[in-house]
């Protein structure tokens, strides 16, 4: 059963919290500025809807350990780096943070539409393997909570 609180947070509260981030704010950790973080999360939602694809980037034998973390309530550590990301933040895709937030909102909505008819279908995350809707909700919630915290918003 999908955690309704996490699903509703992603659907109803997440974007309004992103809008509260000061675009010029310095992160508590990491190299991304606020707009780079917003665009990074959009990319993450694109992975969950198969619009952006990466192969599995970890050894198969580590999947059980990674999945145990995913399904836990443990938070990502500060400066956790995804295995498919370069050392430096990716170049910006949008001219303004507002444009980036509009795209993020679109990607979040696409996520819910993508799994609407079949919550058991799976898409590949490069570190956590094949995930269904429930698992993606868990991961998206954990991921966005991490990045909101990075910019001073605790949930």
mmCIF file of C-alpha atoms in Angstrom:
data_model
loop_
_atom_site.group_PDB
_atom_site.id
_atom_site.type_symbol
_atom_site.label_atom_id
_atom_site.label_comp_id
_atom_site.label_asym_id
_atom_site.label_seq_id
_atom_site.Cartn_x
_atom_site.Cartn_y
_atom_site.Cartn_z
ATOM 1 C CA UNK A 1 0.000 0.000 0.000
ATOM 2 C CA UNK A 2 1.439 3.334 -1.073
ATOM 3 C CA UNK A 3 2.168 5.639 1.815
ATOM 4 C CA UNK A 4 -0.631 8.152 1.284
ATOM 5 C CA UNK A 5 1.071 10.859 3.338
ATOM 6 C CA UNK A 6 4.172 10.755 1.115
ATOM 7 C CA UNK A 7 2.102 10.589 -2.074
ATOM 8 C CA UNK A 8 -0.044 13.543 -1.011
ATOM 9 C CA UNK A 9 3.066 15.495 -0.011
ATOM 10 C CA UNK A 10 4.558 15.020 -3.473
ATOM 11 C CA UNK A 11 1.249 15.865 -5.162
ATOM 12 C CA UNK A 12 0.055 18.751 -3.030
ATOM 13 C CA UNK A 13 2.838 20.344 -0.976
ATOM 14 C CA UNK A 14 6.228 19.775 -2.562
ATOM 15 C CA UNK A 15 6.076 22.417 -5.336
ATOM 16 C CA UNK A 16 4.848 25.159 -2.988
ATOM 17 C CA UNK A 17 7.812 24.432 -0.700
ATOM 18 C CA UNK A 18 10.219 24.609 -3.653
ATOM 19 C CA UNK A 19 8.778 28.035 -4.487
ATOM 20 C CA UNK A 20 9.761 29.236 -0.992
ATOM 21 C CA UNK A 21 13.458 28.645 -1.664
ATOM 22 C CA UNK A 22 15.373 31.863 -2.183
ATOM 23 C CA UNK A 23 16.988 31.467 -5.649
ATOM 24 C CA UNK A 24 20.162 33.137 -4.338
ATOM 25 C CA UNK A 25 20.352 30.978 -1.191
ATOM 26 C CA UNK A 26 23.542 29.046 -0.621
ATOM 27 C CA UNK A 27 23.035 25.342 -0.005
ATOM 28 C CA UNK A 28 23.869 23.886 3.406
ATOM 29 C CA UNK A 29 26.015 21.345 1.536
ATOM 30 C CA UNK A 30 26.879 20.355 -2.007
ATOM 31 C CA UNK A 31 27.734 22.248 -5.170
ATOM 32 C CA UNK A 32 24.287 22.804 -6.722
ATOM 33 C CA UNK A 33 22.591 26.168 -6.516
ATOM 34 C CA UNK A 34 18.808 26.317 -6.058
ATOM 35 C CA UNK A 35 17.977 26.209 -9.769
ATOM 36 C CA UNK A 36 20.408 23.350 -10.418
ATOM 37 C CA UNK A 37 18.742 21.424 -7.580
ATOM 38 C CA UNK A 38 15.271 22.028 -9.051
ATOM 39 C CA UNK A 39 16.443 20.859 -12.478
ATOM 40 C CA UNK A 40 18.170 17.857 -10.877
ATOM 41 C CA UNK A 41 14.904 16.764 -9.241
ATOM 42 C CA UNK A 42 13.068 17.212 -12.562
ATOM 43 C CA UNK A 43 15.579 14.837 -14.133
ATOM 44 C CA UNK A 44 14.955 12.362 -11.340
ATOM 45 C CA UNK A 45 11.207 12.436 -12.069
ATOM 46 C CA UNK A 46 11.999 11.935 -15.779
ATOM 47 C CA UNK A 47 13.886 8.741 -14.862
ATOM 48 C CA UNK A 48 10.853 7.432 -12.991
ATOM 49 C CA UNK A 49 8.645 7.925 -16.067
ATOM 50 C CA UNK A 50 11.165 6.405 -18.507
ATOM 51 C CA UNK A 51 11.765 9.752 -20.254
ATOM 52 C CA UNK A 52 15.402 9.644 -19.181
ATOM 53 C CA UNK A 53 17.151 6.296 -19.069
ATOM 54 C CA UNK A 54 20.313 5.078 -17.428
ATOM 55 C CA UNK A 55 21.556 1.523 -17.089
ATOM 56 C CA UNK A 56 22.016 -0.004 -13.665
ATOM 57 C CA UNK A 57 25.163 1.721 -12.371
ATOM 58 C CA UNK A 58 25.921 -0.445 -9.350
ATOM 59 C CA UNK A 59 26.952 -4.092 -9.117
ATOM 60 C CA UNK A 60 23.904 -6.388 -9.067
ATOM 61 C CA UNK A 61 24.995 -7.886 -5.734
ATOM 62 C CA UNK A 62 24.616 -4.471 -4.036
ATOM 63 C CA UNK A 63 20.937 -4.129 -5.021
ATOM 64 C CA UNK A 64 19.540 -5.799 -1.864
ATOM 65 C CA UNK A 65 21.527 -3.408 0.348
ATOM 66 C CA UNK A 66 20.471 -0.363 -1.694
ATOM 67 C CA UNK A 67 16.825 -1.473 -1.745
ATOM 68 C CA UNK A 68 16.865 -1.995 2.038
ATOM 69 C CA UNK A 69 17.990 1.636 2.384
ATOM 70 C CA UNK A 70 15.340 2.782 -0.098
ATOM 71 C CA UNK A 71 12.536 1.072 1.809
ATOM 72 C CA UNK A 72 13.797 2.338 5.185
ATOM 73 C CA UNK A 73 13.114 5.726 6.722
ATOM 74 C CA UNK A 74 16.841 6.503 6.778
ATOM 75 C CA UNK A 75 17.675 9.797 5.093
ATOM 76 C CA UNK A 76 20.274 10.385 2.409
ATOM 77 C CA UNK A 77 23.507 11.640 3.923
ATOM 78 C CA UNK A 78 24.690 15.128 3.059
ATOM 79 C CA UNK A 79 26.729 15.119 -0.170
ATOM 80 C CA UNK A 80 25.363 11.743 -1.296
ATOM 81 C CA UNK A 81 26.185 11.540 -5.000
ATOM 82 C CA UNK A 82 24.205 9.522 -7.501
ATOM 83 C CA UNK A 83 26.451 7.132 -9.452
ATOM 84 C CA UNK A 84 25.366 8.567 -12.831
ATOM 85 C CA UNK A 85 26.055 12.225 -12.017
ATOM 86 C CA UNK A 86 29.289 14.059 -12.844
ATOM 87 C CA UNK A 87 31.363 15.716 -10.107
ATOM 88 C CA UNK A 88 30.187 19.194 -11.096
ATOM 89 C CA UNK A 89 26.500 20.198 -11.415
ATOM 90 C CA UNK A 90 24.984 19.862 -14.867
ATOM 91 C CA UNK A 91 24.539 23.031 -16.965
ATOM 92 C CA UNK A 92 21.210 24.800 -16.534
ATOM 93 C CA UNK A 93 18.416 23.879 -18.940
ATOM 94 C CA UNK A 94 16.238 26.929 -18.219
ATOM 95 C CA UNK A 95 16.838 30.679 -18.160
ATOM 96 C CA UNK A 96 15.194 31.180 -14.760
ATOM 97 C CA UNK A 97 14.378 29.202 -11.657
ATOM 98 C CA UNK A 98 10.684 29.930 -12.262
ATOM 99 C CA UNK A 99 10.864 28.156 -15.640
ATOM 100 C CA UNK A 100 12.667 25.274 -13.936
ATOM 101 C CA UNK A 101 9.943 25.040 -11.259
ATOM 102 C CA UNK A 102 7.224 25.022 -13.934
ATOM 103 C CA UNK A 103 9.008 22.095 -15.584
ATOM 104 C CA UNK A 104 9.421 20.350 -12.223
ATOM 105 C CA UNK A 105 5.702 20.656 -11.549
ATOM 106 C CA UNK A 106 5.011 19.199 -14.989
ATOM 107 C CA UNK A 107 7.358 16.254 -14.323
ATOM 108 C CA UNK A 108 5.721 15.556 -10.945
ATOM 109 C CA UNK A 109 2.277 15.564 -12.586
ATOM 110 C CA UNK A 110 3.581 13.313 -15.375
ATOM 111 C CA UNK A 111 4.814 10.868 -12.739
ATOM 112 C CA UNK A 112 1.354 10.408 -11.265
ATOM 113 C CA UNK A 113 -0.236 10.131 -14.729
ATOM 114 C CA UNK A 114 2.408 7.629 -15.866
ATOM 115 C CA UNK A 115 1.560 5.148 -13.113
ATOM 116 C CA UNK A 116 -2.168 5.924 -12.901
ATOM 117 C CA UNK A 117 -3.368 2.919 -14.911
ATOM 118 C CA UNK A 118 -0.697 0.483 -13.761
ATOM 119 C CA UNK A 119 0.998 1.186 -10.415
ATOM 120 C CA UNK A 120 2.839 -2.148 -10.678
ATOM 121 C CA UNK A 121 4.708 -1.289 -13.881
ATOM 122 C CA UNK A 122 8.393 -0.731 -13.234
ATOM 123 C CA UNK A 123 11.051 1.644 -14.446
ATOM 124 C CA UNK A 124 14.772 1.410 -13.833
ATOM 125 C CA UNK A 125 16.608 3.580 -11.344
ATOM 126 C CA UNK A 126 20.399 3.382 -11.865
ATOM 127 C CA UNK A 127 21.140 2.660 -8.196
ATOM 128 C CA UNK A 128 17.966 1.037 -6.870
ATOM 129 C CA UNK A 129 16.955 -1.148 -9.823
ATOM 130 C CA UNK A 130 13.442 -1.714 -11.140
ATOM 131 C CA UNK A 131 10.888 0.251 -9.094
ATOM 132 C CA UNK A 132 7.098 0.305 -9.141
ATOM 133 C CA UNK A 133 4.909 3.295 -8.224
ATOM 134 C CA UNK A 134 4.971 2.638 -4.486
ATOM 135 C CA UNK A 135 8.762 2.311 -4.461
ATOM 136 C CA UNK A 136 9.171 5.456 -6.574
ATOM 137 C CA UNK A 137 6.924 7.416 -4.185
ATOM 138 C CA UNK A 138 9.170 6.282 -1.338
ATOM 139 C CA UNK A 139 12.315 7.265 -3.251
ATOM 140 C CA UNK A 140 10.977 10.585 -4.559
ATOM 141 C CA UNK A 141 9.847 11.557 -1.068
ATOM 142 C CA UNK A 142 13.224 10.638 0.435
ATOM 143 C CA UNK A 143 15.035 12.489 -2.382
ATOM 144 C CA UNK A 144 13.012 15.717 -2.327
ATOM 145 C CA UNK A 145 13.122 15.832 1.478
ATOM 146 C CA UNK A 146 16.929 15.645 1.231
ATOM 147 C CA UNK A 147 17.112 18.531 -1.246
ATOM 148 C CA UNK A 148 14.572 20.712 0.561
ATOM 149 C CA UNK A 149 16.674 20.269 3.700
ATOM 150 C CA UNK A 150 19.755 21.194 1.648
ATOM 151 C CA UNK A 151 18.120 24.617 1.127
ATOM 152 C CA UNK A 152 16.840 25.058 4.674
ATOM 153 C CA UNK A 153 13.321 23.614 4.413
ATOM 154 C CA UNK A 154 12.601 20.847 6.911
ATOM 155 C CA UNK A 155 9.573 18.622 6.462
#
